Amino acid sequence: MGKQVGAEKPERRELGRVGDRTTFLYLEHAKLNRRDSAIQVMDSRGIVYVPAAIISVLMLGPGVDMTHRAMELIGEAGLGVIWVGERGVRQYAYGRPLNHSSALIEAQARLVSNKRTRLMVARQMYQMRFPNDDVSGLTMQQLRGKEGARVRRVYLEQSQATGVAWSHREYNPDDFDSGTPINKALTAAHQAIYGLSYSVISALGASAGLGFVHTGHDLSFVYDFADLYKAEYSIPIAFQVTAKFGNDPDIGSRTRRAMRDAFVDGKLLARMVRDLKALLGMTDESEIDVVSLWDDQMGLQKFGVQYHELQEDGRS
């Protein structure tokens, strides 16, 4: 028997520690297999082993060939998987990760289905961007205007700080290389933060589609959530990378690596977990793998119990 590769298989309760994981790993033109509790990654340069239980999201680019055994391990470890386009700039599909609890998605559905509570959560998200201002009385139109001015100011400040020229945001999803260096870096940076946001939302059992500010798209809440961190992470990092590597044709990869380092250094994953639970009013740890039966009169009832047929007077 050879030496086991990767960490020991974790218990389900241990998998709930989403905030302790590494943020993301992007792979392309590689063959993925399973070796014990590690993902075996093989390409023209050799073989490496990646412990599946320590990663939050795996971004799979073109040319990836994955075995059934590798996907089996990914499912066991609760690792989120996103199939993306070249250099990670488009998302095509997403694999269901870790949490089986419906507590967060039920809370999210209640909040988004009521105009008053939906506005409350939207204001809460804007308040996170303006900690020194009181936005509790602003309308959505006023909040959008305030946020637009803030983002324009962030772009201008980063341009002045790095010396990178800036005119406007431009992104062609069908032709990444047609953009300017700063726009390519911004695209790669934003995609990285979208991927991490999607992973946290889905891993904790919330819905990516039930947005409070954005609406009508299956990623509406991802856009809501990622917008909380762009001014702090993706925008400044894109300008910094462009200032240093603006002529590099592989600026997208350099930007992703810089984002990954910043996520780790800033402990963003743990922060996202706390922020998401706070936004949806679920500050306590929710139960995992608990299924109950709903009853309109008796509340939640045990699942997996053989119930006798009740008579009209309630006696069995």
mmCIF file of C-alpha atoms in Angstrom:
data_model
loop_
_atom_site.group_PDB
_atom_site.id
_atom_site.type_symbol
_atom_site.label_atom_id
_atom_site.label_comp_id
_atom_site.label_asym_id
_atom_site.label_seq_id
_atom_site.Cartn_x
_atom_site.Cartn_y
_atom_site.Cartn_z
ATOM 1 C CA MET A 1 0.000 0.000 0.000
ATOM 2 C CA GLY A 2 1.344 3.432 -0.937
ATOM 3 C CA LYS A 3 1.249 6.436 1.311
ATOM 4 C CA GLN A 4 -2.130 8.176 1.382
ATOM 5 C CA VAL A 5 -2.221 11.467 -0.484
ATOM 6 C CA GLY A 6 -4.194 14.411 0.901
ATOM 7 C CA ALA A 7 -5.938 14.972 4.198
ATOM 8 C CA GLU A 8 -7.980 12.316 5.966
ATOM 9 C CA LYS A 9 -11.602 12.148 4.887
ATOM 10 C CA PRO A 10 -13.451 14.804 6.941
ATOM 11 C CA GLU A 11 -16.677 14.406 8.823
ATOM 12 C CA ARG A 12 -19.750 16.292 7.588
ATOM 13 C CA ARG A 13 -19.582 18.679 10.555
ATOM 14 C CA GLU A 14 -15.980 19.512 9.677
ATOM 15 C CA LEU A 15 -17.033 20.350 6.124
ATOM 16 C CA GLY A 16 -19.229 23.140 7.495
ATOM 17 C CA ARG A 17 -16.137 25.284 8.121
ATOM 18 C CA VAL A 18 -16.402 27.085 4.794
ATOM 19 C CA GLY A 19 -14.559 30.110 6.146
ATOM 20 C CA ASP A 20 -11.421 28.076 6.840
ATOM 21 C CA ARG A 21 -10.885 26.986 3.241
ATOM 22 C CA THR A 22 -8.572 28.307 0.551
ATOM 23 C CA THR A 23 -10.557 30.549 -1.798
ATOM 24 C CA PHE A 24 -10.232 29.118 -5.315
ATOM 25 C CA LEU A 25 -8.052 27.220 -7.766
ATOM 26 C CA TYR A 26 -8.159 27.766 -11.547
ATOM 27 C CA LEU A 27 -7.105 24.895 -13.841
ATOM 28 C CA GLU A 28 -7.001 24.458 -17.611
ATOM 29 C CA HIS A 29 -5.589 21.929 -20.102
ATOM 30 C CA ALA A 30 -5.197 19.232 -17.471
ATOM 31 C CA LYS A 31 -6.500 15.782 -16.578
ATOM 32 C CA LEU A 32 -8.103 15.409 -13.150
ATOM 33 C CA ASN A 33 -8.328 12.118 -11.284
ATOM 34 C CA ARG A 34 -8.630 10.971 -7.682
ATOM 35 C CA ARG A 35 -5.866 9.744 -5.416
ATOM 36 C CA ASP A 36 -7.142 8.968 -1.925
ATOM 37 C CA SER A 37 -8.569 12.268 -0.614
ATOM 38 C CA ALA A 38 -6.668 14.447 -3.084
ATOM 39 C CA ILE A 39 -7.425 15.598 -6.622
ATOM 40 C CA GLN A 40 -4.665 14.441 -8.939
ATOM 41 C CA VAL A 41 -3.895 17.165 -11.500
ATOM 42 C CA MET A 42 -1.787 16.076 -14.469
ATOM 43 C CA ASP A 43 -0.590 18.219 -17.373
ATOM 44 C CA SER A 44 2.461 18.498 -19.618
ATOM 45 C CA ARG A 45 4.579 19.706 -16.690
ATOM 46 C CA GLY A 46 3.858 16.789 -14.356
ATOM 47 C CA ILE A 47 1.509 15.779 -11.555
ATOM 48 C CA VAL A 48 0.411 17.606 -8.395
ATOM 49 C CA TYR A 49 -2.036 16.587 -5.680
ATOM 50 C CA VAL A 50 -4.608 19.019 -4.278
ATOM 51 C CA PRO A 51 -6.464 18.137 -1.038
ATOM 52 C CA ALA A 52 -10.116 18.581 -1.995
ATOM 53 C CA ALA A 53 -11.397 19.501 1.472
ATOM 54 C CA ILE A 54 -9.300 22.668 1.792
ATOM 55 C CA ILE A 55 -10.566 24.468 -1.345
ATOM 56 C CA SER A 56 -13.765 26.485 -1.605
ATOM 57 C CA VAL A 57 -14.238 26.609 -5.389
ATOM 58 C CA LEU A 58 -12.535 24.914 -8.344
ATOM 59 C CA MET A 59 -12.616 26.915 -11.600
ATOM 60 C CA LEU A 60 -12.266 24.594 -14.608
ATOM 61 C CA GLY A 61 -11.138 26.211 -17.853
ATOM 62 C CA PRO A 62 -10.856 24.798 -21.397
ATOM 63 C CA GLY A 63 -9.106 21.495 -21.948
ATOM 64 C CA VAL A 64 -9.934 19.957 -18.568
ATOM 65 C CA ASP A 65 -10.670 16.223 -18.587
ATOM 66 C CA MET A 66 -12.170 14.995 -15.305
ATOM 67 C CA THR A 67 -12.806 11.413 -14.253
ATOM 68 C CA HIS A 68 -15.871 10.136 -12.441
ATOM 69 C CA ARG A 69 -13.677 9.332 -9.430
ATOM 70 C CA ALA A 70 -12.510 12.936 -9.218
ATOM 71 C CA MET A 71 -16.099 14.216 -9.242
ATOM 72 C CA GLU A 72 -16.996 11.652 -6.578
ATOM 73 C CA LEU A 73 -14.320 13.098 -4.296
ATOM 74 C CA ILE A 74 -15.399 16.670 -5.039
ATOM 75 C CA GLY A 75 -18.959 15.794 -4.048
ATOM 76 C CA GLU A 76 -17.818 14.147 -0.816
ATOM 77 C CA ALA A 77 -15.672 17.143 0.128
ATOM 78 C CA GLY A 78 -18.332 19.755 -0.659
ATOM 79 C CA LEU A 79 -16.061 21.518 -3.148
ATOM 80 C CA GLY A 80 -17.827 23.973 -5.427
ATOM 81 C CA VAL A 81 -17.033 23.578 -9.131
ATOM 82 C CA ILE A 82 -17.468 26.255 -11.823
ATOM 83 C CA TRP A 83 -16.931 25.476 -15.509
ATOM 84 C CA VAL A 84 -15.582 28.661 -17.076
ATOM 85 C CA GLY A 85 -14.305 29.940 -20.406
ATOM 86 C CA GLU A 86 -10.738 30.666 -21.426
ATOM 87 C CA ARG A 87 -8.839 32.495 -18.662
ATOM 88 C CA GLY A 88 -11.860 32.185 -16.423
ATOM 89 C CA VAL A 89 -13.828 35.058 -17.922
ATOM 90 C CA ARG A 90 -17.151 33.315 -18.580
ATOM 91 C CA GLN A 91 -19.213 30.919 -16.505
ATOM 92 C CA TYR A 92 -21.013 28.011 -18.147
ATOM 93 C CA ALA A 93 -22.107 25.712 -15.335
ATOM 94 C CA TYR A 94 -21.896 25.238 -11.604
ATOM 95 C CA GLY A 95 -21.737 22.087 -9.477
ATOM 96 C CA ARG A 96 -23.768 21.891 -6.265
ATOM 97 C CA PRO A 97 -21.522 22.016 -3.209
ATOM 98 C CA LEU A 98 -21.708 21.377 0.474
ATOM 99 C CA ASN A 99 -24.660 22.393 2.599
ATOM 100 C CA HIS A 100 -27.915 20.410 2.705
ATOM 101 C CA SER A 101 -29.723 22.760 5.100
ATOM 102 C CA SER A 102 -32.539 24.919 3.758
ATOM 103 C CA ALA A 103 -32.441 27.420 6.649
ATOM 104 C CA LEU A 104 -30.674 30.206 4.752
ATOM 105 C CA ILE A 105 -32.625 29.860 1.538
ATOM 106 C CA GLU A 106 -35.918 29.904 3.458
ATOM 107 C CA ALA A 107 -34.837 33.073 5.276
ATOM 108 C CA GLN A 108 -33.704 34.599 1.983
ATOM 109 C CA ALA A 109 -36.997 33.755 0.285
ATOM 110 C CA ARG A 110 -38.993 35.372 3.100
ATOM 111 C CA LEU A 111 -36.900 38.538 2.996
ATOM 112 C CA VAL A 112 -36.913 38.969 -0.789
ATOM 113 C CA SER A 113 -40.652 38.248 -1.144
ATOM 114 C CA ASN A 114 -41.733 41.214 0.964
ATOM 115 C CA LYS A 115 -41.138 44.754 -0.328
ATOM 116 C CA ARG A 116 -40.391 46.152 3.136
ATOM 117 C CA THR A 117 -37.858 43.473 4.131
ATOM 118 C CA ARG A 118 -36.312 43.430 0.663
ATOM 119 C CA LEU A 119 -35.672 47.160 0.903
ATOM 120 C CA MET A 120 -34.310 46.642 4.417
ATOM 121 C CA VAL A 121 -31.703 44.127 3.210
ATOM 122 C CA ALA A 122 -30.820 46.251 0.166
ATOM 123 C CA ARG A 123 -30.221 49.248 2.443
ATOM 124 C CA GLN A 124 -28.145 47.040 4.721
ATOM 125 C CA MET A 125 -25.910 46.096 1.780
ATOM 126 C CA TYR A 126 -25.477 49.739 0.808
ATOM 127 C CA GLN A 127 -24.828 50.648 4.446
ATOM 128 C CA MET A 128 -21.858 48.260 4.361
ATOM 129 C CA ARG A 129 -20.362 50.425 1.594
ATOM 130 C CA PHE A 130 -21.081 53.662 3.474
ATOM 131 C CA PRO A 131 -20.311 52.891 7.128
ATOM 132 C CA ASN A 132 -20.104 56.574 8.054
ATOM 133 C CA ASP A 133 -23.408 57.606 6.449
ATOM 134 C CA ASP A 134 -26.981 56.879 7.420
ATOM 135 C CA VAL A 135 -28.749 55.424 4.363
ATOM 136 C CA SER A 136 -31.815 54.120 6.213
ATOM 137 C CA GLY A 137 -34.082 56.767 4.696
ATOM 138 C CA LEU A 138 -32.816 56.673 1.102
ATOM 139 C CA THR A 139 -34.825 55.269 -1.793
ATOM 140 C CA MET A 140 -33.360 52.651 -4.145
ATOM 141 C CA GLN A 141 -32.903 55.353 -6.789
ATOM 142 C CA GLN A 142 -30.937 57.500 -4.340
ATOM 143 C CA LEU A 143 -28.875 54.509 -3.241
ATOM 144 C CA ARG A 144 -27.994 53.624 -6.835
ATOM 145 C CA GLY A 145 -26.882 57.187 -7.487
ATOM 146 C CA LYS A 146 -24.779 57.272 -4.325
ATOM 147 C CA GLU A 147 -23.161 53.943 -5.209
ATOM 148 C CA GLY A 148 -22.483 55.021 -8.803
ATOM 149 C CA ALA A 149 -20.660 58.117 -7.575
ATOM 150 C CA ARG A 150 -18.630 56.014 -5.152
ATOM 151 C CA VAL A 151 -17.515 53.544 -7.831
ATOM 152 C CA ARG A 152 -16.535 56.325 -10.234
ATOM 153 C CA ARG A 153 -14.496 57.888 -7.439
ATOM 154 C CA VAL A 154 -12.766 54.558 -6.714
ATOM 155 C CA TYR A 155 -11.778 54.168 -10.378
ATOM 156 C CA LEU A 156 -10.399 57.707 -10.486
ATOM 157 C CA GLU A 157 -8.476 57.309 -7.220
ATOM 158 C CA GLN A 158 -6.905 54.048 -8.354
ATOM 159 C CA SER A 159 -5.980 55.554 -11.714
ATOM 160 C CA GLN A 160 -4.241 58.465 -9.987
ATOM 161 C CA ALA A 161 -2.513 56.204 -7.435
ATOM 162 C CA THR A 162 -1.142 53.725 -10.005
ATOM 163 C CA GLY A 163 -0.663 55.942 -13.054
ATOM 164 C CA VAL A 164 -2.869 53.648 -15.159
ATOM 165 C CA ALA A 165 -4.985 55.645 -17.604
ATOM 166 C CA TRP A 166 -8.733 55.228 -17.155
ATOM 167 C CA SER A 167 -11.679 56.302 -19.288
ATOM 168 C CA HIS A 168 -14.516 53.776 -18.913
ATOM 169 C CA ARG A 169 -15.354 50.143 -18.257
ATOM 170 C CA GLU A 170 -15.446 48.011 -21.404
ATOM 171 C CA TYR A 171 -15.966 44.244 -21.576
ATOM 172 C CA ASN A 172 -16.655 41.961 -24.536
ATOM 173 C CA PRO A 173 -17.498 38.469 -23.213
ATOM 174 C CA ASP A 174 -16.844 36.975 -26.645
ATOM 175 C CA ASP A 175 -13.414 38.565 -27.124
ATOM 176 C CA PHE A 176 -11.405 38.974 -23.928
ATOM 177 C CA ASP A 177 -8.218 39.994 -25.769
ATOM 178 C CA SER A 178 -9.908 42.942 -27.490
ATOM 179 C CA GLY A 179 -9.977 44.913 -24.245
ATOM 180 C CA THR A 180 -7.371 47.293 -22.896
ATOM 181 C CA PRO A 181 -4.999 45.872 -20.256
ATOM 182 C CA ILE A 182 -6.877 47.519 -17.389
ATOM 183 C CA ASN A 183 -10.238 46.274 -18.675
ATOM 184 C CA LYS A 184 -8.862 42.734 -19.063
ATOM 185 C CA ALA A 185 -7.508 42.866 -15.518
ATOM 186 C CA LEU A 186 -10.837 44.151 -14.194
ATOM 187 C CA THR A 187 -12.696 41.358 -15.972
ATOM 188 C CA ALA A 188 -10.434 38.683 -14.498
ATOM 189 C CA ALA A 189 -10.591 40.265 -11.036
ATOM 190 C CA HIS A 190 -14.377 40.560 -11.046
ATOM 191 C CA GLN A 191 -14.765 36.962 -12.252
ATOM 192 C CA ALA A 192 -12.611 35.770 -9.362
ATOM 193 C CA ILE A 193 -14.756 37.580 -6.812
ATOM 194 C CA TYR A 194 -17.945 36.338 -8.526
ATOM 195 C CA GLY A 195 -16.652 32.784 -8.260
ATOM 196 C CA LEU A 196 -15.845 33.134 -4.585
ATOM 197 C CA SER A 197 -19.208 34.811 -3.890
ATOM 198 C CA TYR A 198 -21.059 32.047 -5.729
ATOM 199 C CA SER A 199 -19.187 29.406 -3.771
ATOM 200 C CA VAL A 200 -20.017 30.941 -0.382
ATOM 201 C CA ILE A 201 -23.677 31.534 -1.280
ATOM 202 C CA SER A 202 -24.226 27.995 -2.522
ATOM 203 C CA ALA A 203 -22.062 26.253 0.075
ATOM 204 C CA LEU A 204 -24.085 27.809 2.892
ATOM 205 C CA GLY A 205 -27.361 26.851 1.224
ATOM 206 C CA ALA A 206 -28.613 30.239 -0.012
ATOM 207 C CA SER A 207 -29.883 30.955 -3.533
ATOM 208 C CA ALA A 208 -27.706 32.610 -6.162
ATOM 209 C CA GLY A 209 -30.808 33.809 -8.017
ATOM 210 C CA LEU A 210 -32.777 35.587 -5.273
ATOM 211 C CA GLY A 211 -31.192 39.021 -5.406
ATOM 212 C CA PHE A 212 -32.228 42.091 -3.427
ATOM 213 C CA VAL A 213 -30.727 44.775 -5.701
ATOM 214 C CA HIS A 214 -30.199 42.783 -8.911
ATOM 215 C CA THR A 215 -33.137 40.733 -10.131
ATOM 216 C CA GLY A 216 -34.323 38.510 -12.961
ATOM 217 C CA HIS A 217 -31.117 36.467 -13.389
ATOM 218 C CA ASP A 218 -29.929 33.180 -11.917
ATOM 219 C CA LEU A 219 -26.864 35.024 -10.559
ATOM 220 C CA SER A 220 -28.671 38.075 -9.177
ATOM 221 C CA PHE A 221 -27.610 37.526 -5.565
ATOM 222 C CA VAL A 222 -24.044 36.746 -6.665
ATOM 223 C CA TYR A 223 -23.879 40.219 -8.233
ATOM 224 C CA ASP A 224 -25.415 41.735 -5.089
ATOM 225 C CA PHE A 225 -22.916 40.026 -2.833
ATOM 226 C CA ALA A 226 -19.785 40.528 -4.953
ATOM 227 C CA ASP A 227 -20.495 44.260 -5.240
ATOM 228 C CA LEU A 228 -19.834 44.554 -1.501
ATOM 229 C CA TYR A 229 -16.149 43.798 -2.028
ATOM 230 C CA LYS A 230 -15.174 45.125 -5.466
ATOM 231 C CA ALA A 231 -13.979 48.542 -4.276
ATOM 232 C CA GLU A 232 -11.738 46.892 -1.707
ATOM 233 C CA TYR A 233 -10.462 43.969 -3.758
ATOM 234 C CA SER A 234 -11.042 43.604 -7.489
ATOM 235 C CA ILE A 235 -10.783 47.255 -8.594
ATOM 236 C CA PRO A 236 -7.555 48.211 -6.765
ATOM 237 C CA ILE A 237 -5.883 44.883 -7.520
ATOM 238 C CA ALA A 238 -6.707 45.188 -11.234
ATOM 239 C CA PHE A 239 -5.095 48.635 -11.345
ATOM 240 C CA GLN A 240 -2.048 47.466 -9.375
ATOM 241 C CA VAL A 241 -1.487 44.459 -11.636
ATOM 242 C CA THR A 242 -1.943 46.594 -14.765
ATOM 243 C CA ALA A 243 0.564 49.150 -13.493
ATOM 244 C CA LYS A 244 3.128 46.389 -13.045
ATOM 245 C CA PHE A 245 2.310 43.974 -15.885
ATOM 246 C CA GLY A 246 0.291 46.030 -18.359
ATOM 247 C CA ASN A 247 2.147 44.650 -21.389
ATOM 248 C CA ASP A 248 1.898 41.023 -20.306
ATOM 249 C CA PRO A 249 -0.424 39.097 -22.665
ATOM 250 C CA ASP A 250 -1.326 36.814 -19.767
ATOM 251 C CA ILE A 251 -2.501 39.634 -17.522
ATOM 252 C CA GLY A 252 -5.667 37.683 -16.691
ATOM 253 C CA SER A 253 -3.682 34.902 -14.976
ATOM 254 C CA ARG A 254 -1.540 37.401 -13.099
ATOM 255 C CA THR A 255 -4.670 39.167 -11.887
ATOM 256 C CA ARG A 256 -6.297 35.938 -10.702
ATOM 257 C CA ARG A 257 -3.195 34.997 -8.734
ATOM 258 C CA ALA A 258 -3.085 38.452 -7.147
ATOM 259 C CA MET A 259 -6.769 38.168 -6.236
ATOM 260 C CA ARG A 260 -6.239 34.748 -4.688
ATOM 261 C CA ASP A 261 -3.366 36.066 -2.563
ATOM 262 C CA ALA A 262 -5.457 39.047 -1.474
ATOM 263 C CA PHE A 263 -8.385 36.793 -0.557
ATOM 264 C CA VAL A 264 -6.109 34.728 1.677
ATOM 265 C CA ASP A 265 -4.254 37.674 3.213
ATOM 266 C CA GLY A 266 -7.494 39.518 3.909
ATOM 267 C CA LYS A 267 -9.290 36.392 5.165
ATOM 268 C CA LEU A 268 -12.135 37.327 2.853
ATOM 269 C CA LEU A 269 -13.755 33.896 2.805
ATOM 270 C CA ALA A 270 -14.407 33.899 6.556
ATOM 271 C CA ARG A 271 -15.654 37.479 6.309
ATOM 272 C CA MET A 272 -18.049 36.572 3.493
ATOM 273 C CA VAL A 273 -19.528 33.763 5.569
ATOM 274 C CA ARG A 274 -20.206 36.151 8.453
ATOM 275 C CA ASP A 275 -21.579 38.865 6.159
ATOM 276 C CA LEU A 276 -23.942 36.503 4.340
ATOM 277 C CA LYS A 277 -25.428 35.113 7.543
ATOM 278 C CA ALA A 278 -25.827 38.614 8.978
ATOM 279 C CA LEU A 279 -27.574 39.894 5.831
ATOM 280 C CA LEU A 280 -30.075 37.047 5.949
ATOM 281 C CA GLY A 281 -30.537 37.237 9.714
ATOM 282 C CA MET A 282 -28.984 33.819 10.379
ATOM 283 C CA THR A 283 -26.133 34.483 12.783
ATOM 284 C CA ASP A 284 -26.241 31.055 14.446
ATOM 285 C CA GLU A 285 -24.905 27.897 12.851
ATOM 286 C CA SER A 286 -27.723 26.065 11.065
ATOM 287 C CA GLU A 287 -28.197 22.328 11.257
ATOM 288 C CA ILE A 288 -26.791 20.210 8.451
ATOM 289 C CA ASP A 289 -28.476 17.082 7.067
ATOM 290 C CA VAL A 290 -31.675 17.624 9.079
ATOM 291 C CA VAL A 291 -34.943 16.903 7.272
ATOM 292 C CA SER A 292 -38.289 17.658 8.944
ATOM 293 C CA LEU A 293 -41.928 17.381 7.950
ATOM 294 C CA TRP A 294 -43.974 20.587 7.837
ATOM 295 C CA ASP A 295 -47.306 20.738 9.640
ATOM 296 C CA ASP A 296 -49.586 23.798 9.579
ATOM 297 C CA GLN A 297 -50.822 23.139 13.137
ATOM 298 C CA MET A 298 -48.091 21.209 14.960
ATOM 299 C CA GLY A 299 -44.981 22.820 13.544
ATOM 300 C CA LEU A 300 -42.018 20.779 12.360
ATOM 301 C CA GLN A 301 -42.317 17.028 12.818
ATOM 302 C CA LYS A 302 -39.722 14.282 12.707
ATOM 303 C CA PHE A 303 -38.739 12.799 9.354
ATOM 304 C CA GLY A 304 -38.301 9.055 8.919
ATOM 305 C CA VAL A 305 -41.036 8.108 11.385
ATOM 306 C CA GLN A 306 -43.945 5.845 10.442
ATOM 307 C CA TYR A 307 -47.016 7.955 11.224
ATOM 308 C CA HIS A 308 -50.398 6.269 11.619
ATOM 309 C CA GLU A 309 -53.312 7.713 9.753
ATOM 310 C CA LEU A 310 -55.092 10.308 11.918
ATOM 311 C CA GLN A 311 -58.838 10.393 12.289
ATOM 312 C CA GLU A 312 -60.763 13.646 11.974
ATOM 313 C CA ASP A 313 -60.799 14.091 15.768
ATOM 314 C CA GLY A 314 -56.986 13.882 15.835
ATOM 315 C CA ARG A 315 -56.760 10.398 17.459
ATOM 316 C CA SER A 316 -54.609 7.708 15.828
#
